[in-house]
Tab-separated table of C-alpha atoms in Angstrom:
chain	number	residue	atom	x	y	z
A	108	MET	CA	-3.769	-16.494	-13.280
A	109	ARG	CA	-6.770	-16.713	-15.265
A	110	SER	CA	-6.667	-18.477	-18.750
A	111	ILE	CA	-8.095	-16.434	-21.325
A	112	TRP	CA	-8.557	-18.811	-24.060
A	113	ALA	CA	-8.072	-22.827	-24.685
A	114	GLY	CA	-7.387	-24.827	-27.582
A	115	ALA	CA	-4.466	-26.350	-29.068
A	116	ILE	CA	-1.252	-26.216	-31.231
A	117	SER	CA	-1.632	-27.588	-34.005
A	118	PHE	CA	1.590	-27.762	-36.608
A	119	GLY	CA	1.671	-31.260	-38.787
A	120	LEU	CA	-0.212	-33.709	-37.671
A	121	VAL	CA	0.900	-33.350	-33.957
A	122	VAL	CA	-1.715	-31.856	-31.897
A	123	ILE	CA	-1.007	-29.971	-27.839
A	124	PRO	CA	-3.892	-28.614	-25.924
A	125	VAL	CA	-3.362	-25.677	-24.460
A	126	LYS	CA	-4.377	-22.716	-22.013
A	127	LEU	CA	-3.373	-18.895	-22.384
A	128	TYR	CA	-2.327	-16.674	-19.999
A	129	ALA	CA	-1.972	-12.744	-20.033
A	130	ALA	CA	2.430	-12.235	-19.663
A	131	THR	CA	2.343	-8.589	-19.241
A	132	GLU	CA	-0.032	-6.285	-17.346
A	133	GLN	CA	-0.240	-3.047	-17.169
A	134	ARG	CA	0.802	-1.589	-13.429
A	135	ASP	CA	-0.299	2.423	-13.998
A	136	ILE	CA	-2.248	4.603	-11.480
A	137	THR	CA	-5.273	4.955	-13.159
A	138	PHE	CA	-6.986	8.047	-12.913
A	139	ARG	CA	-11.013	8.831	-12.767
A	140	GLN	CA	-12.265	11.974	-14.781
A	141	VAL	CA	-14.624	13.969	-11.731
A	142	HIS	CA	-15.780	17.215	-11.404
A	143	ARG	CA	-13.112	19.778	-10.278
A	144	LYS	CA	-15.848	20.889	-7.320
A	145	ASP	CA	-16.983	18.276	-5.424
A	146	GLY	CA	-14.522	15.999	-6.776
A	147	ALA	CA	-18.262	14.174	-8.195
A	148	ARG	CA	-17.369	11.267	-11.025
A	149	ILE	CA	-17.890	12.467	-14.381
A	150	GLN	CA	-20.653	10.134	-17.167
A	151	PHE	CA	-20.286	9.060	-19.983
A	152	ARG	CA	-23.716	8.357	-21.481
A	153	ARG	CA	-24.599	7.001	-24.939
A	154	VAL	CA	-26.527	9.490	-27.047
A	155	CYS	CA	-27.754	9.209	-30.361
A	156	THR	CA	-27.125	12.121	-32.256
A	157	LEU	CA	-30.510	12.327	-34.001
A	158	ASP	CA	-32.519	12.098	-31.453
A	159	GLY	CA	-30.657	13.289	-27.850
A	160	GLU	CA	-32.145	10.199	-26.714
A	161	GLU	CA	-29.964	7.770	-24.185
A	162	VAL	CA	-29.627	4.823	-26.389
A	163	PRO	CA	-29.445	1.118	-23.866
A	164	TYR	CA	-26.075	-1.140	-25.114
A	165	ALA	CA	-28.524	-3.976	-25.963
A	166	ASP	CA	-29.801	-1.906	-29.601
A	167	ILE	CA	-26.078	-0.785	-30.323
A	168	ALA	CA	-24.577	-2.111	-33.500
A	169	LYS	CA	-21.469	-1.528	-35.315
A	170	GLY	CA	-21.608	0.829	-38.126
A	171	TYR	CA	-19.192	1.540	-41.144
A	172	GLU	CA	-19.370	5.027	-42.085
A	173	LEU	CA	-18.636	5.579	-45.990
A	174	PRO	CA	-16.982	8.492	-47.406
A	175	THR	CA	-20.634	9.628	-48.543
A	176	GLY	CA	-21.363	10.089	-44.488
A	177	ASP	CA	-23.755	6.644	-45.247
A	178	MET	CA	-23.518	4.040	-42.908
A	179	VAL	CA	-23.693	0.558	-43.272
A	180	VAL	CA	-24.503	-1.131	-40.439
A	181	LEU	CA	-23.777	-5.076	-39.074
A	182	THR	CA	-24.830	-7.632	-37.274
A	183	ASP	CA	-23.942	-9.847	-35.012
A	184	GLU	CA	-25.580	-12.680	-37.487
A	185	ASP	CA	-23.152	-10.996	-40.488
A	186	LEU	CA	-20.237	-11.293	-37.687
A	187	ALA	CA	-20.390	-14.591	-37.490
A	188	ASP	CA	-20.805	-15.809	-40.116
A	189	LEU	CA	-17.039	-14.457	-40.400
A	190	PRO	CA	-14.874	-17.544	-41.878
A	191	LEU	CA	-11.779	-17.631	-38.140
A	192	VAL	CA	-10.432	-20.924	-39.395
A	193	THR	CA	-8.341	-20.699	-36.097
A	194	ALA	CA	-11.212	-20.176	-33.749
A	195	HIS	CA	-9.169	-22.417	-31.433
A	196	ARG	CA	-6.271	-23.396	-32.834
A	197	ILE	CA	-2.952	-22.470	-32.843
A	198	GLU	CA	-2.007	-23.019	-36.405
A	199	VAL	CA	2.046	-23.210	-37.009
A	200	LEU	CA	2.164	-21.938	-40.678
A	201	HIS	CA	6.630	-22.419	-40.895
A	202	PHE	CA	9.712	-21.996	-38.584
A	203	ALA	CA	11.718	-18.846	-39.784
A	204	PRO	CA	14.970	-17.323	-37.736
A	205	SER	CA	14.506	-15.245	-34.903
A	206	ALA	CA	15.964	-12.860	-36.045
A	207	GLN	CA	13.914	-12.402	-38.940
A	208	VAL	CA	10.880	-11.169	-36.284
A	209	GLU	CA	11.396	-7.803	-35.803
A	210	PRO	CA	10.751	-6.614	-32.613
A	211	ILE	CA	8.292	-3.843	-33.718
A	212	LEU	CA	5.851	-6.458	-34.884
A	213	ALA	CA	5.320	-7.454	-31.383
A	214	ALA	CA	2.157	-6.695	-30.084
A	215	LYS	CA	0.465	-8.484	-26.721
A	216	SER	CA	2.613	-11.726	-25.523
A	217	TYR	CA	1.050	-14.788	-23.604
A	218	TYR	CA	2.294	-17.712	-21.741
A	219	THR	CA	0.806	-21.391	-22.646
A	220	GLU	CA	0.169	-24.007	-20.980
A	221	PRO	CA	-0.080	-27.687	-21.748
A	222	GLU	CA	-3.020	-29.336	-20.472
A	223	PRO	CA	-2.204	-32.954	-18.710
A	224	THR	CA	-2.980	-35.086	-21.854
A	225	GLY	CA	-0.621	-33.130	-24.191
A	226	ALA	CA	2.203	-32.342	-21.147
A	227	ARG	CA	4.741	-34.723	-23.176
A	228	ALA	CA	4.381	-33.184	-26.667
A	229	TYR	CA	4.654	-30.000	-24.813
A	230	VAL	CA	8.000	-30.423	-23.597
A	231	LEU	CA	8.864	-32.440	-26.889
A	232	PHE	CA	8.092	-29.527	-28.744
A	233	ARG	CA	9.802	-27.284	-26.693
A	234	ASP	CA	13.050	-28.571	-26.297
A	235	ALA	CA	13.170	-29.096	-30.312
A	236	LEU	CA	12.246	-25.382	-30.837
A	237	GLU	CA	14.820	-24.326	-28.290
A	238	LYS	CA	17.446	-26.489	-30.382
A	239	SER	CA	16.760	-25.017	-33.306
A	240	GLY	CA	17.036	-21.315	-32.612
A	241	LYS	CA	13.751	-20.769	-34.752
A	242	VAL	CA	10.281	-19.191	-34.216
A	243	ALA	CA	6.906	-20.719	-34.716
A	244	VAL	CA	5.378	-18.197	-37.147
A	245	ALA	CA	1.756	-18.816	-36.661
A	246	LYS	CA	-1.745	-17.849	-36.413
A	247	VAL	CA	-4.483	-17.573	-33.911
A	248	ALA	CA	-8.188	-15.786	-33.396
A	249	LEU	CA	-8.110	-14.137	-29.945
A	250	ARG	CA	-11.731	-12.227	-29.352
A	251	GLN	CA	-13.146	-12.623	-32.401
A	252	ARG	CA	-9.974	-11.643	-34.682
A	253	GLU	CA	-7.397	-13.365	-36.356
A	254	THR	CA	-3.933	-12.441	-35.806
A	255	LEU	CA	-0.286	-13.344	-36.836
A	256	ALA	CA	2.029	-14.770	-34.098
A	257	ALA	CA	5.246	-15.997	-33.500
A	258	LEU	CA	6.463	-18.970	-31.118
A	259	ARG	CA	9.197	-18.599	-29.394
A	260	VAL	CA	10.911	-20.425	-25.419
A	261	ARG	CA	11.128	-18.122	-22.398
A	262	GLU	CA	11.957	-19.434	-19.323
A	263	GLY	CA	11.213	-22.889	-20.132
A	264	VAL	CA	7.462	-21.976	-21.265
A	265	ILE	CA	6.300	-21.692	-24.944
A	266	THR	CA	5.753	-17.947	-25.328
A	267	LEU	CA	3.293	-16.599	-28.209
A	268	GLU	CA	4.158	-13.197	-29.355
A	269	THR	CA	0.545	-12.002	-31.285
A	270	LEU	CA	2.546	-9.772	-34.110
A	271	LEU	CA	0.745	-6.902	-36.731
A	272	TRP	CA	-0.704	-7.360	-39.834
A	273	PRO	CA	2.588	-5.907	-42.316
A	274	ASP	CA	0.559	-3.200	-43.381
A	275	GLU	CA	0.042	-1.797	-39.709
A	276	VAL	CA	3.779	-1.022	-39.723
A	277	ARG	CA	4.145	2.378	-40.798
A	278	LYS	CA	7.116	3.068	-43.451
A	279	PRO	CA	9.747	5.641	-42.122
A	280	ASP	CA	9.118	8.680	-44.772
A	281	PHE	CA	11.344	11.249	-42.961
A	282	ALA	CA	13.180	14.084	-45.127
A	283	PHE	CA	16.903	13.614	-43.571
A	284	LEU	CA	17.153	9.954	-45.146
A	285	ASP	CA	17.134	11.101	-48.634
A	286	GLU	CA	19.928	14.046	-47.694
A	287	ASP	CA	23.537	13.250	-48.198
A	288	ILE	CA	25.343	13.751	-44.626
A	289	GLU	CA	28.615	13.433	-44.500
A	290	VAL	CA	30.358	11.730	-41.315
A	291	ARG	CA	33.966	11.419	-40.690
A	292	SER	CA	35.961	8.020	-39.640
A	293	GLN	CA	37.450	9.916	-36.874
A	294	GLU	CA	34.031	10.222	-35.165
A	295	LEU	CA	32.141	6.762	-36.019
A	296	LYS	CA	35.511	5.496	-34.630
A	297	MET	CA	34.714	7.375	-31.266
A	298	ALA	CA	31.252	6.888	-31.063
A	299	ALA	CA	32.356	2.850	-31.365
A	300	SER	CA	34.267	3.443	-28.935
A	301	LEU	CA	31.881	4.778	-26.679
A	302	ILE	CA	29.346	1.838	-27.111
A	303	GLU	CA	31.676	-0.652	-25.963
A	304	THR	CA	32.568	1.678	-22.845
A	305	MET	CA	29.196	1.449	-21.889
A	306	THR	CA	28.254	-2.024	-23.233
A	307	GLU	CA	26.890	-4.294	-20.245
A	308	ASP	CA	24.612	-6.805	-19.815
A	309	PHE	CA	20.979	-6.067	-20.151
A	310	ASP	CA	19.232	-6.914	-16.725
A	311	PRO	CA	15.826	-5.644	-16.313
A	312	GLU	CA	15.658	-6.138	-12.467
A	313	GLN	CA	17.735	-2.761	-11.963
A	314	TYR	CA	15.140	-0.206	-14.029
A	315	HIS	CA	11.922	0.465	-11.985
A	316	ASP	CA	9.626	3.269	-13.243
A	317	THR	CA	10.373	6.183	-11.081
A	318	TYR	CA	7.844	8.509	-12.429
A	319	ARG	CA	4.859	5.760	-10.946
A	320	GLU	CA	6.884	5.588	-7.940
A	321	ALA	CA	6.664	9.752	-7.568
A	322	LEU	CA	3.411	9.976	-8.211
A	323	GLU	CA	2.551	7.080	-5.710
A	324	ALA	CA	4.497	9.463	-3.809
A	325	VAL	CA	1.802	12.842	-4.238
A	326	VAL	CA	-1.062	10.349	-3.699
A	327	GLN	CA	0.281	9.083	-0.492
A	328	ALA	CA	1.035	12.720	0.838
A	329	LYS	CA	-2.137	13.735	0.261
A	330	VAL	CA	-3.870	10.844	1.810
A	331	GLU	CA	-2.012	11.154	4.601
A	332	GLY	CA	-2.459	15.376	5.302
A	333	ASN	CA	-6.171	14.224	5.249
A	334	ASP	CA	-6.393	16.519	1.441
A	335	VAL	CA	-9.568	14.699	0.131
A	336	VAL	CA	-12.989	15.440	-0.968
A	337	ARG	CA	-15.767	12.824	-0.061
A	338	PRO	CA	-18.645	14.005	-2.688
A	339	ALA	CA	-21.910	14.741	-1.207
A	340	GLY	CA	-24.203	11.528	-1.106
A	341	ILE	CA	-21.205	8.967	0.117
A	342	GLU	CA	-21.214	7.936	3.416
A	343	SER	CA	-17.955	8.444	4.996
A	344	ALA	CA	-16.822	5.277	6.431
A	345	GLU	CA	-15.134	4.763	10.248
A	346	PRO	CA	-11.291	5.038	9.526
A	347	ARG	CA	-9.510	1.945	9.672
A	348	LYS	CA	-5.638	1.660	10.738
A	349	GLN	CA	-4.109	-0.776	8.405
A	350	PRO	CA	-0.837	-3.031	10.312
A	351	SER	CA	1.810	-3.055	8.052
A	352	ASP	CA	3.355	-6.304	9.206
A	353	LEU	CA	1.820	-9.514	8.376
A	354	THR	CA	2.498	-10.996	12.174
A	355	GLU	CA	0.072	-7.569	13.477
A	356	ILE	CA	-2.886	-8.857	11.402
A	357	LEU	CA	-2.465	-12.403	11.733
A	358	ARG	CA	-2.682	-10.626	15.482
A	359	ALA	CA	-5.666	-8.612	15.066
A	360	SER	CA	-7.336	-11.835	12.535
A	361	VAL	CA	-7.494	-13.659	15.917
A	362	ALA	CA	-8.340	-11.304	18.319
A	363	ALA	CA	-11.543	-10.131	16.140
A	364	LEU	CA	-12.569	-14.067	15.592
A	365	LYS	CA	-12.401	-14.460	19.768
A	366	ASP	CA	-14.751	-11.223	20.197
A	367	GLN	CA	-17.417	-12.838	18.000
A	368	ARG	CA	-16.928	-15.978	19.135
A	369	GLY	CA	-17.253	-14.556	22.899
A	370	GLN	CA	-20.304	-12.272	21.472
A	371	ALA	CA	-22.432	-15.514	20.172
A	372	ALA	CA	-21.288	-17.371	23.026
A	373	ILE	CA	-23.363	-14.679	25.296
A	374	GLU	CA	-25.964	-14.078	23.206
A	375	ALA	CA	-26.661	-17.647	22.871
A	376	LYS	CA	-26.622	-18.380	26.919
A	377	PRO	CA	-30.403	-18.461	28.108
A	378	ALA	CA	-31.535	-15.840	30.637
A	379	PRO	CA	-31.527	-17.411	34.184
A	380	ARG	CA	-34.887	-18.162	35.388
A	381	ALA	CA	-37.006	-16.739	38.788
A	382	LYS	CA	-36.698	-18.427	41.459
A	383	PRO	CA	-40.485	-19.576	42.527
A	384	ALA	CA	-41.753	-17.829	45.557
A	385	ALA	CA	-41.729	-20.435	48.553
A	386	ARG	CA	-45.413	-21.702	49.203
A	387	ALA	CA	-47.030	-21.783	51.914
A	388	LYS	CA	-46.306	-24.607	54.297
A	389	PRO	CA	-49.515	-26.886	54.316
A	390	ALA	CA	-51.284	-27.742	58.417
A	391	THR	CA	-50.802	-30.603	58.920
A	392	ARG	CA	-53.994	-33.231	58.179
A	393	ALA	CA	-54.762	-33.638	62.534
A	394	LYS	CA	-54.621	-29.777	62.848
A	395	SER	CA	-56.538	-29.201	60.037
A	396	ALA	CA	-59.649	-32.034	61.387
A	397	ALA	CA	-59.088	-30.584	65.004
A	398	SER	CA	-59.944	-26.618	63.826
A	399	ALA	CA	-63.053	-28.087	61.246
A	400	LYS	CA	-64.352	-30.333	64.530
A	401	PRO	CA	-65.374	-27.499	67.181
A	402	ALA	CA	-65.899	-28.412	70.670
A	403	THR	CA	-69.016	-28.763	72.517
A	404	GLY	CA	-69.160	-25.676	74.420
A	405	ALA	CA	-67.840	-23.601	71.029
A	406	LYS	CA	-70.938	-24.590	69.162
A	407	PRO	CA	-72.265	-20.877	69.843
A	408	ALA	CA	-68.922	-18.782	69.107
A	409	ALA	CA	-68.976	-21.268	65.499
A	410	SER	CA	-72.641	-20.213	65.308
A	411	ALA	CA	-72.345	-16.565	65.921
A	412	LYS	CA	-69.647	-16.569	62.988
A	413	THR	CA	-72.115	-17.908	61.119
A	414	ALA	CA	-74.363	-16.063	61.216
A	415	LYS	CA	-72.322	-12.749	60.984
A	416	ALA	CA	-71.453	-13.575	57.425
A	417	ALA	CA	-74.497	-14.934	56.032
A	418	ALA	CA	-75.111	-11.240	57.027
A	419	ASN	CA	-72.697	-9.906	55.561
A	420	ASP	CA	-73.812	-12.016	52.802
A	421	THR	CA	-76.850	-10.639	52.556
A	422	ASP	CA	-75.604	-7.121	52.653
A	423	GLU	CA	-73.836	-7.830	49.723
A	424	ASP	CA	-75.956	-10.098	47.085
A	425	PRO	CA	-80.075	-9.271	46.581
A	426	GLU	CA	-82.363	-10.265	49.591
A	427	THR	CA	-83.675	-14.137	48.905
A	428	PRO	CA	-86.002	-16.213	50.198
A	429	LYS	CA	-82.990	-18.812	50.769
A	430	THR	CA	-80.905	-15.987	52.352
A	431	ARG	CA	-83.991	-14.969	54.654
A	432	SER	CA	-84.516	-18.406	56.122
A	433	ARG	CA	-80.418	-18.876	56.475
A	434	ALA	CA	-80.580	-15.508	58.612
A	435	LYS	CA	-83.263	-16.355	60.758
A	436	ALA	CA	-82.577	-19.574	61.547
A	437	GLY	CA	-78.342	-18.618	62.702
A	438	ALA	CA	-80.276	-15.859	65.032
A	439	ARG	CA	-82.393	-18.259	66.721
A	440	LYS	CA	-79.650	-20.411	68.040
A	441	ALA	CA	-77.410	-17.525	68.401
A	442	SER	CA	-80.386	-16.080	71.219
A	443	ALA	CA	-80.747	-19.927	72.334
């Protein structure tokens, strides 16, 4: 649970720092207003009735309407100046018998939790309050509104019940209260006997919200029968099967984690390098020297090859005096 308020319980000179937690919650199924034709959600806009323009939230203030139609506009500065004596304190005013705090006055219940520094004082106050059989009547300010409250002990925890102000409880004004309706003693005895027969201890665990369960069954039946509407513009997500067993959920989580790690390892592994082509084995120096140094009888052949190469060069390159002289020298050697 998340705390909604932090302050202290104070009575006399005793101060106990505590936190407040909501003790109840609504479990009703919530619906959204949608367009019957296509299932699109209905939006509400803050529109000024004078000019028809939409008003940003920052420009909205609180107004008190007078019987004449005039409006008293209150600003944040006006509200900030209001006195809230119990802004961060649950101030105990007095103690009273539990039966005198009628259930009709109860508005909302909260759990109190002591801060570590006030745990001992909290336990002392709790035990004394429970032993007395009384409730502590207090004042507290929640959400910028001061209200009456009652402190009582439930399951070892001091609970705070906010109470309505006396003028917030309506008076029962019904016609039959003024009528003189006669009830016979025999009827009264039979009714008392029936009440005695049906009397048993109250166990809230025996009861459950049958309407909510039936409504949940209707919604689930429509989901299983694919009787759903997807408004235009909303991408359809791939349906995922939800395991019903916790073991299956854990097993599926482990398998998914292994797949992610395996994919990450494959992506991180470097690609194999291409094998370099085999280099030609160079000839030994002795063979190179032998081929480079021709024999005496092979000189004319070598000279002829040189002359032919020189001739080829002259065909490809522009003829210059230098190339002509090389060609002539090669021709003389060949004729010799």
